[in-house]
């Protein structure tokens, strides 16, 4: 809808031991989310029909070099990039409702170095399964006193942003205890880029709160879920048979802690907020707990979730395919 070309050119070399090297150039959208809150399939349908879009993108042009190496079961990678960022405007119209404005990313030129560690699902102590993704990236923006980033000049700034997602599953008889941890921070600099802030809110990072409702420069989210098998009516699938007469009930609780950007810290952004509440400045630092229950059925394909935020949140119902299928749906 924006009539703007996007794509990526990547030249890659990799040997049998898993060592890789690749220079690349990409012009596309980047997203401020540390974790996806919804599958691409359901998000596309919800955005098209009712303007419910659980992505928060900005424009990113990137040119750089990346290297990667497998060490045991963890893939380590390093990327050094030269990037140009800018905010996006809304061009599309949903069938009903209206889209919320995406993050007002600061229009800046920057250098970035990022180290990442990715580990696929592995067996750990006490019959636990775990997987994680960690990243530390350093960003240095070019100073341009003649340009304006919201309320202040687009001066140079250097920041470090660590982030970690960790998931652990532990079987207990017929039940499964699941833990999901998310932690991230934007550290350093006299000012902070809007696109470097930590955004929580949604069925994964903070159930019971609106999408990216909780914004700060530091945040931690911890979710515990107990998946219990329960009897459930068998569903006829015609000539393909019947779905099993069981489902999974999963009560869950989440504690999210978010540190609001201090009033005296400038946020480099594309525009200056006018009136009302600034969506990039959380009203109060603190804990934002929630609880809920999910029903997983239809061959563990569909998940129905009802959650309530206990601090300025509300009852929120969501439906999606289970996260195991998000990579293909």
PDB file of C-alpha atoms in Angstrom:
ATOM      1  CA  UNK A   1       0.000   0.000   0.000  1.00  0.00           C
ATOM      2  CA  UNK A   2       2.921   2.402   0.410  1.00  0.00           C
ATOM      3  CA  UNK A   3       4.216   1.782  -3.157  1.00  0.00           C
ATOM      4  CA  UNK A   4       7.749   1.463  -1.790  1.00  0.00           C
ATOM      5  CA  UNK A   5      10.074  -1.348  -2.873  1.00  0.00           C
ATOM      6  CA  UNK A   6      11.418  -3.673  -0.166  1.00  0.00           C
ATOM      7  CA  UNK A   7      13.772  -6.596  -0.235  1.00  0.00           C
ATOM      8  CA  UNK A   8      17.117  -8.061   0.739  1.00  0.00           C
ATOM      9  CA  UNK A   9      20.305  -9.041  -1.062  1.00  0.00           C
ATOM     10  CA  UNK A  10      22.438 -11.540   0.857  1.00  0.00           C
ATOM     11  CA  UNK A  11      25.577 -13.391  -0.218  1.00  0.00           C
ATOM     12  CA  UNK A  12      26.251 -16.288   2.147  1.00  0.00           C
ATOM     13  CA  UNK A  13      29.018 -18.819   2.692  1.00  0.00           C
ATOM     14  CA  UNK A  14      28.789 -21.659   5.218  1.00  0.00           C
ATOM     15  CA  UNK A  15      30.874 -24.762   5.867  1.00  0.00           C
ATOM     16  CA  UNK A  16      29.847 -28.135   7.266  1.00  0.00           C
ATOM     17  CA  UNK A  17      30.842 -27.130  10.810  1.00  0.00           C
ATOM     18  CA  UNK A  18      28.248 -24.346  10.844  1.00  0.00           C
ATOM     19  CA  UNK A  19      30.596 -21.391  10.416  1.00  0.00           C
ATOM     20  CA  UNK A  20      28.956 -18.758   8.200  1.00  0.00           C
ATOM     21  CA  UNK A  21      29.812 -15.392   6.680  1.00  0.00           C
ATOM     22  CA  UNK A  22      27.438 -13.094   4.837  1.00  0.00           C
ATOM     23  CA  UNK A  23      27.475  -9.478   3.617  1.00  0.00           C
ATOM     24  CA  UNK A  24      23.965  -8.125   3.007  1.00  0.00           C
ATOM     25  CA  UNK A  25      21.763  -5.140   2.240  1.00  0.00           C
ATOM     26  CA  UNK A  26      18.113  -4.960   3.295  1.00  0.00           C
ATOM     27  CA  UNK A  27      15.366  -2.373   2.893  1.00  0.00           C
ATOM     28  CA  UNK A  28      12.304  -3.421   4.848  1.00  0.00           C
ATOM     29  CA  UNK A  29      10.312  -2.915   8.022  1.00  0.00           C
ATOM     30  CA  UNK A  30      11.847  -3.669  11.422  1.00  0.00           C
ATOM     31  CA  UNK A  31       9.754  -4.288  14.545  1.00  0.00           C
ATOM     32  CA  UNK A  32      10.336  -3.020  18.076  1.00  0.00           C
ATOM     33  CA  UNK A  33       8.889  -6.221  19.593  1.00  0.00           C
ATOM     34  CA  UNK A  34      11.245  -8.525  21.485  1.00  0.00           C
ATOM     35  CA  UNK A  35       8.723 -11.368  21.112  1.00  0.00           C
ATOM     36  CA  UNK A  36       5.843 -11.882  18.701  1.00  0.00           C
ATOM     37  CA  UNK A  37       2.452 -11.517  20.383  1.00  0.00           C
ATOM     38  CA  UNK A  38       0.426 -13.297  17.693  1.00  0.00           C
ATOM     39  CA  UNK A  39       0.902 -15.630  14.732  1.00  0.00           C
ATOM     40  CA  UNK A  40       1.332 -14.010  11.310  1.00  0.00           C
ATOM     41  CA  UNK A  41      -1.752 -15.826   9.982  1.00  0.00           C
ATOM     42  CA  UNK A  42      -4.152 -14.626  12.675  1.00  0.00           C
ATOM     43  CA  UNK A  43      -2.598 -11.159  12.751  1.00  0.00           C
ATOM     44  CA  UNK A  44      -3.083 -10.725   8.990  1.00  0.00           C
ATOM     45  CA  UNK A  45      -6.768 -11.679   9.241  1.00  0.00           C
ATOM     46  CA  UNK A  46      -7.390  -9.555  12.351  1.00  0.00           C
ATOM     47  CA  UNK A  47      -5.625  -6.527  10.840  1.00  0.00           C
ATOM     48  CA  UNK A  48      -7.508  -6.820   7.548  1.00  0.00           C
ATOM     49  CA  UNK A  49     -10.942  -7.211   9.116  1.00  0.00           C
ATOM     50  CA  UNK A  50     -10.966  -5.260  12.410  1.00  0.00           C
ATOM     51  CA  UNK A  51      -7.729  -3.189  12.430  1.00  0.00           C
ATOM     52  CA  UNK A  52      -6.201  -5.343  15.180  1.00  0.00           C
ATOM     53  CA  UNK A  53      -2.502  -5.332  14.257  1.00  0.00           C
ATOM     54  CA  UNK A  54      -0.027  -6.762  16.771  1.00  0.00           C
ATOM     55  CA  UNK A  55       3.052  -5.494  14.944  1.00  0.00           C
ATOM     56  CA  UNK A  56       4.842  -2.201  15.627  1.00  0.00           C
ATOM     57  CA  UNK A  57       7.133  -1.501  12.660  1.00  0.00           C
ATOM     58  CA  UNK A  58       9.444   1.237  11.463  1.00  0.00           C
ATOM     59  CA  UNK A  59      11.446   1.736   8.261  1.00  0.00           C
ATOM     60  CA  UNK A  60      14.957   0.276   8.315  1.00  0.00           C
ATOM     61  CA  UNK A  61      17.634   0.326   5.600  1.00  0.00           C
ATOM     62  CA  UNK A  62      20.569  -1.887   6.618  1.00  0.00           C
ATOM     63  CA  UNK A  63      23.910  -2.746   5.047  1.00  0.00           C
ATOM     64  CA  UNK A  64      26.398  -4.877   6.903  1.00  0.00           C
ATOM     65  CA  UNK A  65      28.440  -8.000   7.453  1.00  0.00           C
ATOM     66  CA  UNK A  66      27.531 -10.960   9.626  1.00  0.00           C
ATOM     67  CA  UNK A  67      29.467 -13.984  10.884  1.00  0.00           C
ATOM     68  CA  UNK A  68      28.098 -16.986  12.762  1.00  0.00           C
ATOM     69  CA  UNK A  69      29.443 -20.097  14.475  1.00  0.00           C
ATOM     70  CA  UNK A  70      27.828 -23.166  16.042  1.00  0.00           C
ATOM     71  CA  UNK A  71      29.263 -23.991  19.476  1.00  0.00           C
ATOM     72  CA  UNK A  72      27.711 -27.144  20.951  1.00  0.00           C
ATOM     73  CA  UNK A  73      23.964 -26.539  20.480  1.00  0.00           C
ATOM     74  CA  UNK A  74      24.114 -22.725  20.466  1.00  0.00           C
ATOM     75  CA  UNK A  75      24.448 -20.572  17.374  1.00  0.00           C
ATOM     76  CA  UNK A  76      26.552 -17.456  18.039  1.00  0.00           C
ATOM     77  CA  UNK A  77      26.460 -14.586  15.563  1.00  0.00           C
ATOM     78  CA  UNK A  78      27.912 -11.118  15.183  1.00  0.00           C
ATOM     79  CA  UNK A  79      26.592  -8.404  12.854  1.00  0.00           C
ATOM     80  CA  UNK A  80      27.999  -4.944  12.157  1.00  0.00           C
ATOM     81  CA  UNK A  81      25.641  -2.692  10.218  1.00  0.00           C
ATOM     82  CA  UNK A  82      25.160   0.815   8.926  1.00  0.00           C
ATOM     83  CA  UNK A  83      21.477   1.694   9.229  1.00  0.00           C
ATOM     84  CA  UNK A  84      18.961   4.402   8.398  1.00  0.00           C
ATOM     85  CA  UNK A  85      15.711   4.508  10.380  1.00  0.00           C
ATOM     86  CA  UNK A  86      12.479   6.420   9.927  1.00  0.00           C
ATOM     87  CA  UNK A  87       8.882   6.281  11.079  1.00  0.00           C
ATOM     88  CA  UNK A  88       6.117   4.801   8.937  1.00  0.00           C
ATOM     89  CA  UNK A  89       2.772   6.298   7.931  1.00  0.00           C
ATOM     90  CA  UNK A  90      -0.477   4.365   7.605  1.00  0.00           C
ATOM     91  CA  UNK A  91      -1.677   3.894   4.018  1.00  0.00           C
ATOM     92  CA  UNK A  92      -4.002   0.871   4.280  1.00  0.00           C
ATOM     93  CA  UNK A  93      -7.639   0.796   5.390  1.00  0.00           C
ATOM     94  CA  UNK A  94      -9.182  -2.178   7.248  1.00  0.00           C
ATOM     95  CA  UNK A  95     -12.687  -3.470   6.625  1.00  0.00           C
ATOM     96  CA  UNK A  96     -13.751  -1.875   9.919  1.00  0.00           C
ATOM     97  CA  UNK A  97     -12.126   0.303  12.552  1.00  0.00           C
ATOM     98  CA  UNK A  98      -8.856   2.185  12.180  1.00  0.00           C
ATOM     99  CA  UNK A  99      -5.199   1.316  12.666  1.00  0.00           C
ATOM    100  CA  UNK A 100      -3.230   2.720  15.574  1.00  0.00           C
ATOM    101  CA  UNK A 101      -0.171   4.739  14.635  1.00  0.00           C
ATOM    102  CA  UNK A 102       3.059   2.706  14.666  1.00  0.00           C
ATOM    103  CA  UNK A 103       6.040   3.622  16.824  1.00  0.00           C
ATOM    104  CA  UNK A 104       7.275   7.168  16.014  1.00  0.00           C
ATOM    105  CA  UNK A 105      10.813   5.966  15.288  1.00  0.00           C
ATOM    106  CA  UNK A 106      13.479   8.663  15.252  1.00  0.00           C
ATOM    107  CA  UNK A 107      14.746   9.551  11.740  1.00  0.00           C
ATOM    108  CA  UNK A 108      18.434   8.810  12.354  1.00  0.00           C
ATOM    109  CA  UNK A 109      21.543   7.363  10.749  1.00  0.00           C
ATOM    110  CA  UNK A 110      23.461   4.960  12.961  1.00  0.00           C
ATOM    111  CA  UNK A 111      26.128   2.313  13.364  1.00  0.00           C
ATOM    112  CA  UNK A 112      25.150  -0.894  15.156  1.00  0.00           C
ATOM    113  CA  UNK A 113      26.966  -3.998  16.381  1.00  0.00           C
ATOM    114  CA  UNK A 114      24.952  -6.951  17.691  1.00  0.00           C
ATOM    115  CA  UNK A 115      26.003 -10.246  19.291  1.00  0.00           C
ATOM    116  CA  UNK A 116      23.341 -12.961  19.455  1.00  0.00           C
ATOM    117  CA  UNK A 117      23.095 -16.448  20.944  1.00  0.00           C
ATOM    118  CA  UNK A 118      20.287 -18.779  19.827  1.00  0.00           C
ATOM    119  CA  UNK A 119      19.661 -22.234  21.257  1.00  0.00           C
ATOM    120  CA  UNK A 120      16.914 -24.507  19.954  1.00  0.00           C
ATOM    121  CA  UNK A 121      14.898 -26.733  22.282  1.00  0.00           C
ATOM    122  CA  UNK A 122      17.313 -28.875  24.302  1.00  0.00           C
ATOM    123  CA  UNK A 123      17.065 -31.335  27.187  1.00  0.00           C
ATOM    124  CA  UNK A 124      18.375 -30.005  30.502  1.00  0.00           C
ATOM    125  CA  UNK A 125      18.563 -31.053  34.134  1.00  0.00           C
ATOM    126  CA  UNK A 126      15.651 -32.831  35.846  1.00  0.00           C
ATOM    127  CA  UNK A 127      14.023 -33.692  32.490  1.00  0.00           C
ATOM    128  CA  UNK A 128      13.459 -30.048  31.598  1.00  0.00           C
ATOM    129  CA  UNK A 129      13.360 -28.708  28.056  1.00  0.00           C
ATOM    130  CA  UNK A 130      14.667 -25.204  27.470  1.00  0.00           C
ATOM    131  CA  UNK A 131      15.385 -22.772  24.664  1.00  0.00           C
ATOM    132  CA  UNK A 132      16.699 -19.237  24.673  1.00  0.00           C
ATOM    133  CA  UNK A 133      17.684 -16.269  22.585  1.00  0.00           C
ATOM    134  CA  UNK A 134      20.004 -13.607  23.893  1.00  0.00           C
ATOM    135  CA  UNK A 135      21.239 -10.408  22.270  1.00  0.00           C
ATOM    136  CA  UNK A 136      23.443  -7.460  23.158  1.00  0.00           C
ATOM    137  CA  UNK A 137      23.536  -4.626  20.649  1.00  0.00           C
ATOM    138  CA  UNK A 138      25.367  -1.318  20.736  1.00  0.00           C
ATOM    139  CA  UNK A 139      24.001   1.628  18.772  1.00  0.00           C
ATOM    140  CA  UNK A 140      25.763   4.897  17.934  1.00  0.00           C
ATOM    141  CA  UNK A 141      23.721   7.547  16.132  1.00  0.00           C
ATOM    142  CA  UNK A 142      25.076  10.379  13.989  1.00  0.00           C
ATOM    143  CA  UNK A 143      24.496  13.803  15.453  1.00  0.00           C
ATOM    144  CA  UNK A 144      22.472  16.243  13.341  1.00  0.00           C
ATOM    145  CA  UNK A 145      21.716  19.365  15.421  1.00  0.00           C
ATOM    146  CA  UNK A 146      19.874  20.850  12.451  1.00  0.00           C
ATOM    147  CA  UNK A 147      17.254  18.095  12.477  1.00  0.00           C
ATOM    148  CA  UNK A 148      14.514  17.735  15.059  1.00  0.00           C
ATOM    149  CA  UNK A 149      13.603  14.443  16.770  1.00  0.00           C
ATOM    150  CA  UNK A 150      10.360  15.282  18.524  1.00  0.00           C
ATOM    151  CA  UNK A 151      11.065  17.739  21.322  1.00  0.00           C
ATOM    152  CA  UNK A 152      14.850  17.891  20.911  1.00  0.00           C
ATOM    153  CA  UNK A 153      17.574  18.059  18.267  1.00  0.00           C
ATOM    154  CA  UNK A 154      18.754  14.766  16.764  1.00  0.00           C
ATOM    155  CA  UNK A 155      22.053  14.783  18.633  1.00  0.00           C
ATOM    156  CA  UNK A 156      24.471  11.866  18.721  1.00  0.00           C
ATOM    157  CA  UNK A 157      23.881   9.199  21.352  1.00  0.00           C
ATOM    158  CA  UNK A 158      25.376   5.820  22.255  1.00  0.00           C
ATOM    159  CA  UNK A 159      23.317   3.087  23.877  1.00  0.00           C
ATOM    160  CA  UNK A 160      23.557  -0.587  24.781  1.00  0.00           C
ATOM    161  CA  UNK A 161      20.497  -2.833  24.637  1.00  0.00           C
ATOM    162  CA  UNK A 162      20.655  -6.333  26.151  1.00  0.00           C
ATOM    163  CA  UNK A 163      17.663  -8.655  25.715  1.00  0.00           C
ATOM    164  CA  UNK A 164      16.920 -12.259  26.718  1.00  0.00           C
ATOM    165  CA  UNK A 165      14.040 -14.655  26.160  1.00  0.00           C
ATOM    166  CA  UNK A 166      14.114 -17.996  28.004  1.00  0.00           C
ATOM    167  CA  UNK A 167      11.509 -20.781  27.927  1.00  0.00           C
ATOM    168  CA  UNK A 168      11.626 -23.833  30.204  1.00  0.00           C
ATOM    169  CA  UNK A 169       9.202 -26.799  30.200  1.00  0.00           C
ATOM    170  CA  UNK A 170       9.052 -29.426  32.977  1.00  0.00           C
ATOM    171  CA  UNK A 171       6.814 -32.499  32.812  1.00  0.00           C
ATOM    172  CA  UNK A 172       5.076 -33.322  36.111  1.00  0.00           C
ATOM    173  CA  UNK A 173       3.202 -36.597  35.758  1.00  0.00           C
ATOM    174  CA  UNK A 174       0.632 -35.881  33.001  1.00  0.00           C
ATOM    175  CA  UNK A 175       0.887 -32.096  33.413  1.00  0.00           C
ATOM    176  CA  UNK A 176       3.536 -29.688  32.126  1.00  0.00           C
ATOM    177  CA  UNK A 177       4.850 -26.655  33.980  1.00  0.00           C
ATOM    178  CA  UNK A 178       5.997 -23.920  31.592  1.00  0.00           C
ATOM    179  CA  UNK A 179       8.077 -20.864  32.376  1.00  0.00           C
ATOM    180  CA  UNK A 180       8.660 -17.961  29.983  1.00  0.00           C
ATOM    181  CA  UNK A 181      11.033 -15.102  30.851  1.00  0.00           C
ATOM    182  CA  UNK A 182      11.614 -11.893  28.913  1.00  0.00           C
ATOM    183  CA  UNK A 183      14.068  -9.197  29.984  1.00  0.00           C
ATOM    184  CA  UNK A 184      15.381  -6.177  28.072  1.00  0.00           C
ATOM    185  CA  UNK A 185      16.832  -2.731  28.709  1.00  0.00           C
ATOM    186  CA  UNK A 186      17.987   0.403  26.890  1.00  0.00           C
ATOM    187  CA  UNK A 187      21.073   1.641  28.734  1.00  0.00           C
ATOM    188  CA  UNK A 188      23.242   4.732  28.361  1.00  0.00           C
ATOM    189  CA  UNK A 189      23.054   8.006  26.493  1.00  0.00           C
ATOM    190  CA  UNK A 190      21.565  11.350  27.464  1.00  0.00           C
ATOM    191  CA  UNK A 191      18.571  10.514  25.281  1.00  0.00           C
ATOM    192  CA  UNK A 192      16.881   7.275  24.208  1.00  0.00           C
ATOM    193  CA  UNK A 193      15.651   6.302  20.752  1.00  0.00           C
ATOM    194  CA  UNK A 194      11.935   5.519  20.565  1.00  0.00           C
ATOM    195  CA  UNK A 195      12.708   2.329  18.617  1.00  0.00           C
ATOM    196  CA  UNK A 196      15.128   1.131  21.346  1.00  0.00           C
ATOM    197  CA  UNK A 197      12.549   1.185  24.163  1.00  0.00           C
ATOM    198  CA  UNK A 198      11.088  -2.017  25.631  1.00  0.00           C
ATOM    199  CA  UNK A 199       7.471  -2.692  24.642  1.00  0.00           C
ATOM    200  CA  UNK A 200       5.307  -5.147  26.607  1.00  0.00           C
ATOM    201  CA  UNK A 201       1.621  -5.939  26.345  1.00  0.00           C
ATOM    202  CA  UNK A 202      -0.212  -8.735  24.601  1.00  0.00           C
ATOM    203  CA  UNK A 203      -0.973 -12.462  25.045  1.00  0.00           C
ATOM    204  CA  UNK A 204       2.719 -13.424  25.318  1.00  0.00           C
ATOM    205  CA  UNK A 205       4.615 -10.654  27.139  1.00  0.00           C
ATOM    206  CA  UNK A 206       1.833  -9.278  29.388  1.00  0.00           C
ATOM    207  CA  UNK A 207      -1.588 -10.999  29.098  1.00  0.00           C
ATOM    208  CA  UNK A 208      -4.503  -8.830  30.188  1.00  0.00           C
ATOM    209  CA  UNK A 209      -2.912  -5.599  28.924  1.00  0.00           C
ATOM    210  CA  UNK A 210      -3.304  -3.939  25.534  1.00  0.00           C
ATOM    211  CA  UNK A 211      -0.771  -4.444  22.779  1.00  0.00           C
ATOM    212  CA  UNK A 212       2.444  -2.589  23.698  1.00  0.00           C
ATOM    213  CA  UNK A 213       0.587  -0.716  26.417  1.00  0.00           C
ATOM    214  CA  UNK A 214       3.545  -1.016  28.829  1.00  0.00           C
ATOM    215  CA  UNK A 215       6.577   0.924  27.570  1.00  0.00           C
ATOM    216  CA  UNK A 216       9.818   1.705  29.359  1.00  0.00           C
ATOM    217  CA  UNK A 217      13.582   1.666  29.144  1.00  0.00           C
ATOM    218  CA  UNK A 218      13.869  -1.471  31.296  1.00  0.00           C
ATOM    219  CA  UNK A 219      11.436  -4.348  31.728  1.00  0.00           C
ATOM    220  CA  UNK A 220      11.122  -7.964  32.881  1.00  0.00           C
ATOM    221  CA  UNK A 221       8.196 -10.303  32.255  1.00  0.00           C
ATOM    222  CA  UNK A 222       7.829 -13.701  33.951  1.00  0.00           C
ATOM    223  CA  UNK A 223       5.009 -16.112  33.084  1.00  0.00           C
ATOM    224  CA  UNK A 224       4.206 -19.452  34.736  1.00  0.00           C
ATOM    225  CA  UNK A 225       1.689 -21.800  33.128  1.00  0.00           C
ATOM    226  CA  UNK A 226       0.473 -25.251  34.171  1.00  0.00           C
ATOM    227  CA  UNK A 227      -0.879 -27.325  31.260  1.00  0.00           C
ATOM    228  CA  UNK A 228      -3.375 -29.970  32.447  1.00  0.00           C
ATOM    229  CA  UNK A 229      -5.089 -32.593  30.250  1.00  0.00           C
ATOM    230  CA  UNK A 230      -8.895 -32.569  30.629  1.00  0.00           C
ATOM    231  CA  UNK A 231     -11.801 -34.454  29.006  1.00  0.00           C
ATOM    232  CA  UNK A 232     -13.305 -32.652  26.033  1.00  0.00           C
ATOM    233  CA  UNK A 233     -16.025 -33.475  23.486  1.00  0.00           C
ATOM    234  CA  UNK A 234     -14.632 -35.311  20.459  1.00  0.00           C
ATOM    235  CA  UNK A 235     -15.087 -33.321  17.238  1.00  0.00           C
ATOM    236  CA  UNK A 236     -16.118 -35.096  14.044  1.00  0.00           C
ATOM    237  CA  UNK A 237     -13.817 -34.484  11.078  1.00  0.00           C
ATOM    238  CA  UNK A 238     -15.969 -36.325   8.576  1.00  0.00           C
ATOM    239  CA  UNK A 239     -14.156 -38.995   6.605  1.00  0.00           C
ATOM    240  CA  UNK A 240     -10.902 -38.020   8.339  1.00  0.00           C
ATOM    241  CA  UNK A 241     -12.158 -39.402  11.675  1.00  0.00           C
ATOM    242  CA  UNK A 242     -12.652 -37.598  14.977  1.00  0.00           C
ATOM    243  CA  UNK A 243     -10.522 -35.261  17.044  1.00  0.00           C
ATOM    244  CA  UNK A 244      -9.398 -36.730  20.398  1.00  0.00           C
ATOM    245  CA  UNK A 245     -11.847 -36.528  23.298  1.00  0.00           C
ATOM    246  CA  UNK A 246      -9.417 -34.471  25.368  1.00  0.00           C
ATOM    247  CA  UNK A 247      -7.965 -30.970  25.526  1.00  0.00           C
ATOM    248  CA  UNK A 248      -5.478 -28.983  27.606  1.00  0.00           C
ATOM    249  CA  UNK A 249      -6.476 -26.463  30.273  1.00  0.00           C
ATOM    250  CA  UNK A 250      -3.666 -24.056  31.124  1.00  0.00           C
ATOM    251  CA  UNK A 251      -4.071 -21.571  33.999  1.00  0.00           C
ATOM    252  CA  UNK A 252      -1.308 -18.982  33.919  1.00  0.00           C
ATOM    253  CA  UNK A 253       0.011 -15.986  35.843  1.00  0.00           C
ATOM    254  CA  UNK A 254       2.369 -13.224  34.724  1.00  0.00           C
ATOM    255  CA  UNK A 255       4.327 -10.594  36.623  1.00  0.00           C
ATOM    256  CA  UNK A 256       5.680  -7.764  34.442  1.00  0.00           C
ATOM    257  CA  UNK A 257       7.933  -5.067  35.879  1.00  0.00           C
ATOM    258  CA  UNK A 258       8.472  -1.961  33.767  1.00  0.00           C
ATOM    259  CA  UNK A 259      10.675   1.065  34.461  1.00  0.00           C
ATOM    260  CA  UNK A 260       9.220   4.214  32.921  1.00  0.00           C
ATOM    261  CA  UNK A 261      11.451   6.648  31.042  1.00  0.00           C
ATOM    262  CA  UNK A 262      12.312   9.462  33.440  1.00  0.00           C
ATOM    263  CA  UNK A 263      10.572  12.764  32.789  1.00  0.00           C
ATOM    264  CA  UNK A 264      13.922  14.500  32.275  1.00  0.00           C
ATOM    265  CA  UNK A 265      15.219  11.993  29.698  1.00  0.00           C
ATOM    266  CA  UNK A 266      14.475  13.067  26.112  1.00  0.00           C
ATOM    267  CA  UNK A 267      13.025  10.451  23.752  1.00  0.00           C
ATOM    268  CA  UNK A 268      14.320  10.864  20.188  1.00  0.00           C
ATOM    269  CA  UNK A 269      11.268  10.359  17.990  1.00  0.00           C
ATOM    270  CA  UNK A 270       9.635  11.348  14.736  1.00  0.00           C
ATOM    271  CA  UNK A 271       7.108  13.729  16.209  1.00  0.00           C
ATOM    272  CA  UNK A 272       6.173  15.680  19.304  1.00  0.00           C
ATOM    273  CA  UNK A 273       3.157  14.299  21.231  1.00  0.00           C
ATOM    274  CA  UNK A 274       0.259  16.743  21.357  1.00  0.00           C
ATOM    275  CA  UNK A 275      -2.229  16.583  24.194  1.00  0.00           C
ATOM    276  CA  UNK A 276      -3.328  13.562  26.173  1.00  0.00           C
ATOM    277  CA  UNK A 277      -1.029  10.806  27.376  1.00  0.00           C
ATOM    278  CA  UNK A 278       2.309  10.130  25.708  1.00  0.00           C
ATOM    279  CA  UNK A 279       2.217   6.412  24.704  1.00  0.00           C
ATOM    280  CA  UNK A 280       6.013   6.206  25.101  1.00  0.00           C
ATOM    281  CA  UNK A 281       5.988   7.377  28.728  1.00  0.00           C
ATOM    282  CA  UNK A 282       4.414   4.917  31.145  1.00  0.00           C
ATOM    283  CA  UNK A 283       2.423   6.565  33.923  1.00  0.00           C
ATOM    284  CA  UNK A 284       4.253   4.753  36.738  1.00  0.00           C
ATOM    285  CA  UNK A 285       7.188   2.423  37.221  1.00  0.00           C
ATOM    286  CA  UNK A 286       6.239  -0.832  38.910  1.00  0.00           C
ATOM    287  CA  UNK A 287       4.708  -4.300  38.657  1.00  0.00           C
ATOM    288  CA  UNK A 288       1.842  -5.080  36.306  1.00  0.00           C
ATOM    289  CA  UNK A 289       0.543  -8.558  37.248  1.00  0.00           C
ATOM    290  CA  UNK A 290      -2.096 -10.585  35.436  1.00  0.00           C
ATOM    291  CA  UNK A 291      -3.709 -13.997  35.472  1.00  0.00           C
ATOM    292  CA  UNK A 292      -5.802 -16.058  33.119  1.00  0.00           C
ATOM    293  CA  UNK A 293      -6.666 -19.442  31.692  1.00  0.00           C
ATOM    294  CA  UNK A 294      -6.227 -20.960  28.238  1.00  0.00           C
ATOM    295  CA  UNK A 295      -7.924 -23.852  26.459  1.00  0.00           C
ATOM    296  CA  UNK A 296      -5.857 -25.728  23.863  1.00  0.00           C
ATOM    297  CA  UNK A 297      -7.763 -28.084  21.586  1.00  0.00           C
ATOM    298  CA  UNK A 298      -8.159 -29.448  18.026  1.00  0.00           C
ATOM    299  CA  UNK A 299      -5.017 -31.611  17.993  1.00  0.00           C
ATOM    300  CA  UNK A 300      -3.239 -28.920  20.092  1.00  0.00           C
ATOM    301  CA  UNK A 301      -3.616 -26.509  17.167  1.00  0.00           C
ATOM    302  CA  UNK A 302      -5.987 -23.849  18.548  1.00  0.00           C
ATOM    303  CA  UNK A 303      -5.531 -21.828  21.730  1.00  0.00           C
ATOM    304  CA  UNK A 304      -8.301 -19.765  23.365  1.00  0.00           C
ATOM    305  CA  UNK A 305      -7.121 -17.396  26.092  1.00  0.00           C
ATOM    306  CA  UNK A 306      -8.922 -15.264  28.678  1.00  0.00           C
ATOM    307  CA  UNK A 307      -6.688 -12.977  30.759  1.00  0.00           C
ATOM    308  CA  UNK A 308      -7.098 -10.082  33.150  1.00  0.00           C
ATOM    309  CA  UNK A 309      -4.561  -7.405  34.008  1.00  0.00           C
ATOM    310  CA  UNK A 310      -4.687  -6.513  37.706  1.00  0.00           C
ATOM    311  CA  UNK A 311      -3.226  -3.001  37.422  1.00  0.00           C
ATOM    312  CA  UNK A 312      -5.032  -0.729  34.989  1.00  0.00           C
ATOM    313  CA  UNK A 313      -5.721  -3.750  32.784  1.00  0.00           C
ATOM    314  CA  UNK A 314      -8.937  -5.543  31.876  1.00  0.00           C
ATOM    315  CA  UNK A 315     -10.434  -8.805  30.661  1.00  0.00           C
ATOM    316  CA  UNK A 316      -9.011  -9.656  27.233  1.00  0.00           C
ATOM    317  CA  UNK A 317     -10.030 -12.644  25.106  1.00  0.00           C
ATOM    318  CA  UNK A 318      -7.823 -13.897  22.299  1.00  0.00           C
ATOM    319  CA  UNK A 319      -7.744 -16.838  19.904  1.00  0.00           C
ATOM    320  CA  UNK A 320      -4.749 -18.079  17.941  1.00  0.00           C
ATOM    321  CA  UNK A 321      -2.961 -21.158  16.702  1.00  0.00           C
ATOM    322  CA  UNK A 322      -0.555 -22.537  19.295  1.00  0.00           C
ATOM    323  CA  UNK A 323       2.958 -21.082  19.275  1.00  0.00           C
ATOM    324  CA  UNK A 324       4.511 -24.318  18.001  1.00  0.00           C
ATOM    325  CA  UNK A 325       2.951 -23.546  14.605  1.00  0.00           C
ATOM    326  CA  UNK A 326       3.842 -19.826  14.392  1.00  0.00           C
ATOM    327  CA  UNK A 327       6.942 -20.398  12.271  1.00  0.00           C
ATOM    328  CA  UNK A 328       4.813 -21.827   9.441  1.00  0.00           C
ATOM    329  CA  UNK A 329       1.521 -19.961  10.026  1.00  0.00           C
TER     330      UNK A 329
END
